[in-house]
mmCIF file of C-alpha atoms in Angstrom:
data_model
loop_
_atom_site.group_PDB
_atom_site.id
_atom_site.type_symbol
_atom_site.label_atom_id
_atom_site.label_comp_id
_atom_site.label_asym_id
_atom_site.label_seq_id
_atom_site.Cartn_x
_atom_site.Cartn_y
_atom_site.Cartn_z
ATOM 1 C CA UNK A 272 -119.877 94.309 8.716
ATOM 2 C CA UNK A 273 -123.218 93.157 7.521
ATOM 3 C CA UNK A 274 -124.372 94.126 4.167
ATOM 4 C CA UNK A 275 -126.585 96.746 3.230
ATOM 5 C CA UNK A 276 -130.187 95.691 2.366
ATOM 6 C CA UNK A 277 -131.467 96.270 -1.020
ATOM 7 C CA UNK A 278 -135.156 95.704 -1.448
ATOM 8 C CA UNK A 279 -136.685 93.886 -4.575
ATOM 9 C CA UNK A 280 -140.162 95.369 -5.860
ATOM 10 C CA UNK A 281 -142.749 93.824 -8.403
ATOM 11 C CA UNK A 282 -143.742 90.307 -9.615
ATOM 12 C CA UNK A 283 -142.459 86.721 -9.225
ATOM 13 C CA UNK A 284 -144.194 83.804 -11.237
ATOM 14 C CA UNK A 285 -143.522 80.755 -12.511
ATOM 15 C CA UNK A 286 -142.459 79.846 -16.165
ATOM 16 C CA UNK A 287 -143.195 77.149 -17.335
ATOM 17 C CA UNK A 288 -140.063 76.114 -20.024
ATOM 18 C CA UNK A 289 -140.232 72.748 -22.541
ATOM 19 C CA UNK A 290 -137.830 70.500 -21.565
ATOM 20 C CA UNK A 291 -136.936 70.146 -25.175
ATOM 21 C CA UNK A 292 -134.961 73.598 -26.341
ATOM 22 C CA UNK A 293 -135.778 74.672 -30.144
ATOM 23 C CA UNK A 294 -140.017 73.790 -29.785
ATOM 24 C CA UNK A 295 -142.603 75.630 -30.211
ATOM 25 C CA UNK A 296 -145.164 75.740 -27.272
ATOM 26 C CA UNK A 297 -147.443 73.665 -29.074
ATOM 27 C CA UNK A 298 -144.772 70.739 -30.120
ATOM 28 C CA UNK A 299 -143.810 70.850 -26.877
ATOM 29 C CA UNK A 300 -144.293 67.245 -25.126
ATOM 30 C CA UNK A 301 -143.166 68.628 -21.654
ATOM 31 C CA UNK A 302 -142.455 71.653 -19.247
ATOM 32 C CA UNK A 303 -140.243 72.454 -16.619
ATOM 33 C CA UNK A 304 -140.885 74.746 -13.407
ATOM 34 C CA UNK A 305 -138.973 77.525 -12.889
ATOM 35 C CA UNK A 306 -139.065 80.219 -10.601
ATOM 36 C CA UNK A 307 -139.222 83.594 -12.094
ATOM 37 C CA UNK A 308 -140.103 87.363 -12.362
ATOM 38 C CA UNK A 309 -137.116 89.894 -12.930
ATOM 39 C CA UNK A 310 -137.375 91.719 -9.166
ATOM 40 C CA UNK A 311 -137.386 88.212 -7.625
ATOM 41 C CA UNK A 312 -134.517 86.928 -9.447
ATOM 42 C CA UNK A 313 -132.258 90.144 -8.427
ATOM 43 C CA UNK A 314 -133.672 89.629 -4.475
ATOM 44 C CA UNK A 315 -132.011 85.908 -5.208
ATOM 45 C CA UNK A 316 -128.785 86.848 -7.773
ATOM 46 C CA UNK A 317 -127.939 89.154 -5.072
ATOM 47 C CA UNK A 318 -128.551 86.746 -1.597
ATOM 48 C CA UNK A 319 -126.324 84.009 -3.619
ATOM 49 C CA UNK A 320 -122.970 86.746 -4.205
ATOM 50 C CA UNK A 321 -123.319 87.263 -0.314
ATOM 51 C CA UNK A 322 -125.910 90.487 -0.688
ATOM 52 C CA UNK A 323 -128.766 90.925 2.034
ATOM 53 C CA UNK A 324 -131.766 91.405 0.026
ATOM 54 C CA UNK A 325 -136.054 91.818 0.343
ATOM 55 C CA UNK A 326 -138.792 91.064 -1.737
ATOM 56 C CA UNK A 327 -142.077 92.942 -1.541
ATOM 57 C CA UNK A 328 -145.055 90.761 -3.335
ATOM 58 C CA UNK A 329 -147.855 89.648 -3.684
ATOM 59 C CA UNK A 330 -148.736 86.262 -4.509
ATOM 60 C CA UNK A 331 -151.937 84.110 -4.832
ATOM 61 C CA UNK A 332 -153.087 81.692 -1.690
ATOM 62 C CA UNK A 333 -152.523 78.569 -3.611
ATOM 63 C CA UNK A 334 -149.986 76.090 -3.844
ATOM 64 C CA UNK A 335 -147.729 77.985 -6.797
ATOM 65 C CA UNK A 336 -147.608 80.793 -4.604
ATOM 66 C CA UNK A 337 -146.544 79.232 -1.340
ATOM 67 C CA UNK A 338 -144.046 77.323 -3.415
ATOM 68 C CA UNK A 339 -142.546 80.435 -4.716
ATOM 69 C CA UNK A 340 -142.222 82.369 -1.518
ATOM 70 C CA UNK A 341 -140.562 79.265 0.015
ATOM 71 C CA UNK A 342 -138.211 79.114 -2.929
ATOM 72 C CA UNK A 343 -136.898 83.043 -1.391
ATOM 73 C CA UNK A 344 -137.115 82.063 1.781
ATOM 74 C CA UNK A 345 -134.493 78.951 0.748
ATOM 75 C CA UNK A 346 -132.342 82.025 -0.960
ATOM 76 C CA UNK A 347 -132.235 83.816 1.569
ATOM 77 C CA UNK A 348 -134.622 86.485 0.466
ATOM 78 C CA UNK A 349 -136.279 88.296 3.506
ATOM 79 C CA UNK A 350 -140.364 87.659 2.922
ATOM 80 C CA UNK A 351 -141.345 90.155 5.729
ATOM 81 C CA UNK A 352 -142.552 92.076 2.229
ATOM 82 C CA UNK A 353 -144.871 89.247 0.941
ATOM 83 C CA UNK A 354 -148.239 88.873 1.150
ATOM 84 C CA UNK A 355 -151.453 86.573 -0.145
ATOM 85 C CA UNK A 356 -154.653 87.402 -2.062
ATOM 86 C CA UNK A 357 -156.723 84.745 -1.818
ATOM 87 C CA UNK A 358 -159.494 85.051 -4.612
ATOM 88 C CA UNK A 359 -156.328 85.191 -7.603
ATOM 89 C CA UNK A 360 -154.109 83.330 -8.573
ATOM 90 C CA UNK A 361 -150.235 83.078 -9.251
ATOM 91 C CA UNK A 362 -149.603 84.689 -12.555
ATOM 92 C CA UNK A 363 -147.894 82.056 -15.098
ATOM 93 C CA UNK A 364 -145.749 82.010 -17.979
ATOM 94 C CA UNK A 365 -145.184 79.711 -20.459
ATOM 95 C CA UNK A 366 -141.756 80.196 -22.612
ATOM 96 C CA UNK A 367 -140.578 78.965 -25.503
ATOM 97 C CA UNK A 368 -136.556 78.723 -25.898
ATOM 98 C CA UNK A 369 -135.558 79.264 -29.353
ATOM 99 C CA UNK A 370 -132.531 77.503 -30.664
ATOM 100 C CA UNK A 371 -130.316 80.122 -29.639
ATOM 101 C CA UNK A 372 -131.432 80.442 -26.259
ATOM 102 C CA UNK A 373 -133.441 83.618 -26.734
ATOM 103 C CA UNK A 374 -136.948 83.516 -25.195
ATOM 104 C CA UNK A 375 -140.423 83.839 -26.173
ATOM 105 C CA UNK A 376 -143.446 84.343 -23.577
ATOM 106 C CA UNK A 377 -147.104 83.777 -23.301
ATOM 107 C CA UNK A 378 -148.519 84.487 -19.497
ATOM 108 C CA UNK A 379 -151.321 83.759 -17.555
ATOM 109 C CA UNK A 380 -152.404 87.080 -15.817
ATOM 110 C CA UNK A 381 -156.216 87.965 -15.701
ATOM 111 C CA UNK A 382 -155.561 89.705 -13.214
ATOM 112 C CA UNK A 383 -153.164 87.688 -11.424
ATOM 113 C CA UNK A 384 -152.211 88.418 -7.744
ATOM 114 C CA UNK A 385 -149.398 90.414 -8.319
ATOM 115 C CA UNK A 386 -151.210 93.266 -10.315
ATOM 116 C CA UNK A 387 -153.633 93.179 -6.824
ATOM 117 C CA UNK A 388 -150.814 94.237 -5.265
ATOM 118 C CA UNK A 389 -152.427 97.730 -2.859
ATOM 119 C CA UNK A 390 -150.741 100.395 -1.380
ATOM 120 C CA UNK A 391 -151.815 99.528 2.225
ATOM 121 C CA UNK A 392 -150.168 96.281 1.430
ATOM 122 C CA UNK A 393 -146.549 97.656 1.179
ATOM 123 C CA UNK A 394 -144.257 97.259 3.830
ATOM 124 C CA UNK A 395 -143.046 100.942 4.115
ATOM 125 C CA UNK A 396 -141.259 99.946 7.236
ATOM 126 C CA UNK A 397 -139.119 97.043 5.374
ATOM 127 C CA UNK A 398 -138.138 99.912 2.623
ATOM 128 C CA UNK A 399 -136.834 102.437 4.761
ATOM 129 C CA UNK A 400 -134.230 99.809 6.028
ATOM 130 C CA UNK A 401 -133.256 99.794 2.572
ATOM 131 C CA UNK A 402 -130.083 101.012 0.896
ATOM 132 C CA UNK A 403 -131.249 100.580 -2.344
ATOM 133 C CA UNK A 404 -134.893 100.237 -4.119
ATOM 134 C CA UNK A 405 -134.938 98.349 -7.243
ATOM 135 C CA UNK A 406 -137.939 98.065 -9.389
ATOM 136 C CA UNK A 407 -138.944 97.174 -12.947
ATOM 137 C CA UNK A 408 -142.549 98.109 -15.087
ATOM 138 C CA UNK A 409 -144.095 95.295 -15.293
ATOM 139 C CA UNK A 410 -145.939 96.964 -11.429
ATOM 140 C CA UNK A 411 -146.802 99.863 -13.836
ATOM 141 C CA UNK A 412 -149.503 98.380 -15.920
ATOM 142 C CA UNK A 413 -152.446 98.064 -14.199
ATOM 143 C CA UNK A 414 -154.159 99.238 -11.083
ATOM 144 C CA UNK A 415 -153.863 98.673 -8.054
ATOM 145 C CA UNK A 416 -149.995 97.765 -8.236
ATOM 146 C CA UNK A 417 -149.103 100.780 -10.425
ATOM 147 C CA UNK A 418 -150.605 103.272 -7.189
ATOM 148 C CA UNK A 419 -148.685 100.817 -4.864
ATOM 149 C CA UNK A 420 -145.190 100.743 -7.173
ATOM 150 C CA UNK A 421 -145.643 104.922 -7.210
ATOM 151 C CA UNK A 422 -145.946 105.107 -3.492
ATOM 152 C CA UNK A 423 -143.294 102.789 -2.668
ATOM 153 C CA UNK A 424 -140.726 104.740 -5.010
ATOM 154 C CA UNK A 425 -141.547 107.922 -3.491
ATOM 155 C CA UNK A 426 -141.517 106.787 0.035
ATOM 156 C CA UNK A 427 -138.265 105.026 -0.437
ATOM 157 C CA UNK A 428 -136.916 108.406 -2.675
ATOM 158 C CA UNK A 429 -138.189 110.788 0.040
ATOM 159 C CA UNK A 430 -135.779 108.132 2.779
ATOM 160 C CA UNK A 431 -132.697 109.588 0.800
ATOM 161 C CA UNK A 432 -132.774 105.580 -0.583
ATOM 162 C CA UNK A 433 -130.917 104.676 -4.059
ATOM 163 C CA UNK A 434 -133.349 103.932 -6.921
ATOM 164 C CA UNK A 435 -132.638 101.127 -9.560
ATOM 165 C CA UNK A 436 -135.207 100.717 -12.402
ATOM 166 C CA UNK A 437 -134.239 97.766 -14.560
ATOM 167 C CA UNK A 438 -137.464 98.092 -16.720
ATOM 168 C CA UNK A 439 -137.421 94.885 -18.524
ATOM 169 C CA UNK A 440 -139.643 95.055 -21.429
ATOM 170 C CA UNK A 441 -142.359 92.459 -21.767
ATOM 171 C CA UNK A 442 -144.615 93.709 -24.686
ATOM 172 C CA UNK A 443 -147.049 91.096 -24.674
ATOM 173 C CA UNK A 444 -148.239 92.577 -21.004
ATOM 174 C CA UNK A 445 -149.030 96.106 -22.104
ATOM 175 C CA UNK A 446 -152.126 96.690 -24.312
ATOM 176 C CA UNK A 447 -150.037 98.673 -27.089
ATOM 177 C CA UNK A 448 -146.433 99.630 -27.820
ATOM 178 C CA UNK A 449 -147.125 102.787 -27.287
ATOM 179 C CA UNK A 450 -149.200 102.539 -23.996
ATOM 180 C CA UNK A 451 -146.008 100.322 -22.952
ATOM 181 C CA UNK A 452 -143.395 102.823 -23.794
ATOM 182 C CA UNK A 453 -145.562 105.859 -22.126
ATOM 183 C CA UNK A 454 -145.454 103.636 -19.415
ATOM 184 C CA UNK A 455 -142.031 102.636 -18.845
ATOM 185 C CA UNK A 456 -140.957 106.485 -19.229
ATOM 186 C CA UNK A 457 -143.589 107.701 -17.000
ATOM 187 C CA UNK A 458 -140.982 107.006 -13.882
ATOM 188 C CA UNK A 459 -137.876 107.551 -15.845
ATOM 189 C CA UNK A 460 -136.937 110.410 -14.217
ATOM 190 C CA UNK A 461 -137.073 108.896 -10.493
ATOM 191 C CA UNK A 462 -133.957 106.875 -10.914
ATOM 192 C CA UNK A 463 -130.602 106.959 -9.662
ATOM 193 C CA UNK A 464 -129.509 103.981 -12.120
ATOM 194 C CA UNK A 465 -130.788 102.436 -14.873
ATOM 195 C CA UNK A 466 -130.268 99.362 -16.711
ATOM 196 C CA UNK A 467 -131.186 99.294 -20.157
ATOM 197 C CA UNK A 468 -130.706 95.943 -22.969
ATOM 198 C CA UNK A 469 -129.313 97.321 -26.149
ATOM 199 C CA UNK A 470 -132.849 95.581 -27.450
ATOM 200 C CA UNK A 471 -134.770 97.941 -25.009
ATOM 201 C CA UNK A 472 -132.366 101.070 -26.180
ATOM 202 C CA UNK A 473 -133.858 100.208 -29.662
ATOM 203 C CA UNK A 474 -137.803 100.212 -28.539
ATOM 204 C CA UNK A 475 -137.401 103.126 -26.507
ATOM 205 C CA UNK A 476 -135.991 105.347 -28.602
ATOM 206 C CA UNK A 477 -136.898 103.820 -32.258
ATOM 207 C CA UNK A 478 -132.358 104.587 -32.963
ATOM 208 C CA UNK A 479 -129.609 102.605 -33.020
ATOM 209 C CA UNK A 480 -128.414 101.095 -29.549
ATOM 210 C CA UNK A 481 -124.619 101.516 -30.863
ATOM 211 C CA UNK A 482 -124.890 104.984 -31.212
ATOM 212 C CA UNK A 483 -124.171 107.277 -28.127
ATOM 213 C CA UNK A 484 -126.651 110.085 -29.101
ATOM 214 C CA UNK A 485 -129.349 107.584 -28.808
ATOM 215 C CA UNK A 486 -128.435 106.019 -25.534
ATOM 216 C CA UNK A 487 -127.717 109.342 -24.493
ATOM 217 C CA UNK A 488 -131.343 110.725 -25.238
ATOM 218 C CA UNK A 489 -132.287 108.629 -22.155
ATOM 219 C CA UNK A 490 -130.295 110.270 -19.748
ATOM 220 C CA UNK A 491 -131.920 112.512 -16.874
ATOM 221 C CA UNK A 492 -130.402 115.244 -14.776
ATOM 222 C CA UNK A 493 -131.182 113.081 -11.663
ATOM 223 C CA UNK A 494 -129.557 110.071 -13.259
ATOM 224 C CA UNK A 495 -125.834 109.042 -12.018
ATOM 225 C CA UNK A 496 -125.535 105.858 -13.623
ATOM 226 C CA UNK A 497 -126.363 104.780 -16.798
ATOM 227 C CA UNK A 498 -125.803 101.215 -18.349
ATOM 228 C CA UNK A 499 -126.872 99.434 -21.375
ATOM 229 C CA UNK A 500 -126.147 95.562 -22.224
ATOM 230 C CA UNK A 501 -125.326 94.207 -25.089
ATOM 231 C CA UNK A 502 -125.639 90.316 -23.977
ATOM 232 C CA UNK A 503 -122.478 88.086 -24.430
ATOM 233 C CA UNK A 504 -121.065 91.572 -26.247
ATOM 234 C CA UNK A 505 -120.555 93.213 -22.476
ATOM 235 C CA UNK A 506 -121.771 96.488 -21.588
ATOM 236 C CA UNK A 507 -121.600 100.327 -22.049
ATOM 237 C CA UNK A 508 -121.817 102.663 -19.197
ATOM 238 C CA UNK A 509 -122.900 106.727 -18.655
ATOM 239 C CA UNK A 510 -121.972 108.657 -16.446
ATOM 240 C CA UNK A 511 -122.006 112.726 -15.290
ATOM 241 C CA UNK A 512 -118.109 112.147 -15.121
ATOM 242 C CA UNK A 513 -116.870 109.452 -17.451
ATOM 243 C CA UNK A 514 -118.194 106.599 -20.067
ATOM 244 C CA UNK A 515 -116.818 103.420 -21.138
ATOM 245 C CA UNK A 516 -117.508 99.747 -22.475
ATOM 246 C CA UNK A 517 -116.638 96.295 -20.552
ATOM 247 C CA UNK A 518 -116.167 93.093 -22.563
ATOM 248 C CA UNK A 519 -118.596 90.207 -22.120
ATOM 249 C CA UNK A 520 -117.505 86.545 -21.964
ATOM 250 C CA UNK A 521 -117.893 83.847 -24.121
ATOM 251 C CA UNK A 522 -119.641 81.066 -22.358
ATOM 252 C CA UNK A 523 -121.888 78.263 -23.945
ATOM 253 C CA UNK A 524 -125.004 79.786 -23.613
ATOM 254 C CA UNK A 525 -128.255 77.328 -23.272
ATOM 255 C CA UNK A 526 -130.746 79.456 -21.609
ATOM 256 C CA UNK A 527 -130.535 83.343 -21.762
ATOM 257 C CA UNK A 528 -133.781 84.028 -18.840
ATOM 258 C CA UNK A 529 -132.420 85.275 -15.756
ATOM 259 C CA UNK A 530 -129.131 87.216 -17.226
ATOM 260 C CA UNK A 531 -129.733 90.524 -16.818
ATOM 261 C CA UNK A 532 -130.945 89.536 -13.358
ATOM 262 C CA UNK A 533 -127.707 88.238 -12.535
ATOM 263 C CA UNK A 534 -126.094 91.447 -13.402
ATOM 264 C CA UNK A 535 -128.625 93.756 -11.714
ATOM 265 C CA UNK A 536 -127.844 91.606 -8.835
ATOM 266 C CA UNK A 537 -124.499 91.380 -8.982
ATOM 267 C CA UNK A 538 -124.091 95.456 -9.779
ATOM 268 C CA UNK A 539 -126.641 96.300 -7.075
ATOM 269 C CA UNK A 540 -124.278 94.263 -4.350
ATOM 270 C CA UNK A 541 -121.430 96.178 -5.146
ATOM 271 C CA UNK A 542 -123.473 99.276 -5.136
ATOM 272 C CA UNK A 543 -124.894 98.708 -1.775
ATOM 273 C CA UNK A 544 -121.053 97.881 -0.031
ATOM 274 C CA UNK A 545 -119.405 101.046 -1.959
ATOM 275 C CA UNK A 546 -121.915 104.005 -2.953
ATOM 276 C CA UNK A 547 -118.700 105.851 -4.305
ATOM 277 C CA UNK A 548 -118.861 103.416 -7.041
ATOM 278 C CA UNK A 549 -120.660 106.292 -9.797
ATOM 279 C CA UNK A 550 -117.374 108.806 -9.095
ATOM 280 C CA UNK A 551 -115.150 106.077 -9.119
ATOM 281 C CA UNK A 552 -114.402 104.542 -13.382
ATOM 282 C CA UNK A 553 -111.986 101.925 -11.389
ATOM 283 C CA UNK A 554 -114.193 100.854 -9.098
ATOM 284 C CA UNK A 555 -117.287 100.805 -11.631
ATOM 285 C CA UNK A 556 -115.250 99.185 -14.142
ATOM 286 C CA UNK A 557 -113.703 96.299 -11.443
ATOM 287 C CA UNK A 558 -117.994 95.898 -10.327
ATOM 288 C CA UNK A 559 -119.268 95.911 -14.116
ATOM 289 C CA UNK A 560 -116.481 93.223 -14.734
ATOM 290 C CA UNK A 561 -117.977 91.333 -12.057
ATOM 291 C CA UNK A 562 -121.598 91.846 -13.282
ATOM 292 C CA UNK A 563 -120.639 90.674 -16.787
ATOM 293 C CA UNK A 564 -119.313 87.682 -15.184
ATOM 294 C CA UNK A 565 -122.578 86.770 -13.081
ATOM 295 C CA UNK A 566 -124.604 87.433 -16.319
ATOM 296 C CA UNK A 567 -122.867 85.142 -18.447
ATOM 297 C CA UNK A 568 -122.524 82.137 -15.766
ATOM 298 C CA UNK A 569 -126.421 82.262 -15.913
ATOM 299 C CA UNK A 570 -126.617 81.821 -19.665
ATOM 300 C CA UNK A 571 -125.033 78.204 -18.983
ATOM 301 C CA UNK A 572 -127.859 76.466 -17.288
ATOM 302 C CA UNK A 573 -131.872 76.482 -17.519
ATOM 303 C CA UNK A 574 -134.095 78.700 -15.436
ATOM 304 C CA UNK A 575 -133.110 81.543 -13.869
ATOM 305 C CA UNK A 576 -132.849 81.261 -10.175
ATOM 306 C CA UNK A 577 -131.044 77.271 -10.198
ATOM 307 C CA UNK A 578 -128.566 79.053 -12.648
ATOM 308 C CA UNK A 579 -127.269 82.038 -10.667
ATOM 309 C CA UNK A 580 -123.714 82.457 -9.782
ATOM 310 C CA UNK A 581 -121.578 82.431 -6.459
ATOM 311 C CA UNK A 582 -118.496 84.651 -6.424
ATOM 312 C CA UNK A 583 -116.437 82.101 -6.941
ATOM 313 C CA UNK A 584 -117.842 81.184 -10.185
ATOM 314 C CA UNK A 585 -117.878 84.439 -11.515
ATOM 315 C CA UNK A 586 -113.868 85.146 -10.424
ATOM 316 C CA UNK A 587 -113.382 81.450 -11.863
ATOM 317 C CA UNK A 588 -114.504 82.733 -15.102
ATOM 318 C CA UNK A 589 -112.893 86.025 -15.116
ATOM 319 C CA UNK A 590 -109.667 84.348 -14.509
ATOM 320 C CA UNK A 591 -109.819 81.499 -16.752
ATOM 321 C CA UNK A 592 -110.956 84.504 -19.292
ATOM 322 C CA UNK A 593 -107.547 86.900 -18.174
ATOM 323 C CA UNK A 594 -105.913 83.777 -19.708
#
């Protein structure tokens, strides 16, 4: 049986990474290429575990762009979704990798083609094939994209379609905190499931991201999965029915972009084969196990897309883990 389609919404880019780890931007004497954008990487995490995923884009008509949408069409990553502006460019992003592996970012959007992004432009058609919708906020900040992002998520919500908002907090993008906050929460209450970083937890809610009555203030009435990561410290999940925690895995991490992509990717691909997976702790549990797995194989190598998983990594490192 073929897979279900799951549809990838927003912005792909390229970062630009030193090839040196532990430099500032300015010390830095090189940079690498990497694909990236948090809705593209999930569109390639989950091609790569066997998935059947879209990406609807829109990139600039110069040689970056073209690049990238090649780069998903090499994944695997239907491009019926994509399309070309041709008076902006592809947004960039330079990143500096601290010694630990954490990230810092400076982009290149004024405005790139991504924010350009129109309603008219979406592929409505391409959605409605869909299983699942999944989304982030960087689409949110400016217009036109924010009026496309809304109408997408409503036509795909009104098609009975799952929605999955991982919203991936890039400060430096919004013009305040605030603004960025107001923003992400403005289509909280769309969801079907959301994936939150413990760090994200913390912004959104000014608590504690241990705490359950924080994490909990999040939750919607519409909502039937929950799930916050806590990087190589696994994950914590909310449902209607039941909640829990999943150990992480110890891996040696190098590079931590791309992580949560390789989660969302991996989660999403057992969401789209088995939908009973929110009613079902075993099933969640076995597919969060899985997702951990994914996350932490993606830690091990630079860039995002080269490093994501197969399944047989991730069961490699779940058994050599069960040790």
């Amino acid at each position: 049986m073929a897979s279900p389609l799951i549809v990838a919404f927003g912005e792909m880019l390229i970062d630009f990474v030193p090839d040196v780890s532990g430099v500032s931007l300015a010390e830095s004497s090189g940079f690498l290429k990497a694909p990236g954008g948090a809705p593209a990487n999930v569109a390639c995490a989950i091609t790569k575990l066997g998935g059947k995923s879209a990406f609807i884009g829109k990139f600039g008509d110069d040689e970056f762009g073209h690049m990238l949408v090649n780069i998903l069409k090499k994944n695997g990553v239907n491009s019926e979704g994509v399309c070309f502006d041709e008076n902006a460019r592809t947004a960039l992003a330079f990143v500096t990798l601290k010694k630990n592996g954490e990230r810092e970012f400076m982009f290149y959007r004024n405005p790139s083609a991504d924010m350009l992004l129109k309603e008219q432009e979406v592929n409505m058609g391409l959605i409605k094939q869909a299983k699942i919708f999944h989304y982030g906020s960087i689409s949110l900040i400016s217009e036109p994209c924010r009026s496309a992002h809304m109408a997408a998520m409503k036509a795909a919500k009104d098609a009975g379609i799952v929605l999955s908002y991982d919203p991936n907090v890039r400060l430096p993008l919004w013009p305040s905190a605030d603004e960025a906050r107001k923003g992400i929460k403005s289509i909280w209450n769309y969801a079907d499931f959301i994936k939150v970083s413990d760090d994200e937890v913390e912004f959104l809610t000014k608590g504690d991201p241990e705490k359950e009555d924080v994490i909990m203030s999040l939750w919607h009435d519409n909502l039937k999965l929950l799930i916050v990561t806590y990087g190589d410290k696994g994950c914590g999940y909310f449902t209607k029915g039941f909640k829990g925690r999943m150990p992480g895995f110890a891996v040696n991490t190098v590079d931590t972009t791309g992580a949560g992509d390789a989660f969302v990717g991996s989660f999403l691909v057992s969401l789209a084969n088995n939908p009973t997976i929110f009613n079902d702790e075993g099933k969640l549990k076995e597919a969060l196990l899985f997702a951990n797995a994914c996350g932490a194989i993606c830690t091990t190598q630079k860039g995002a897309i080269p490093a994501l998983p197969t399944p047989l990594d991730a069961q490699a490192l779940i058994k050599s883990a069960s040790k």
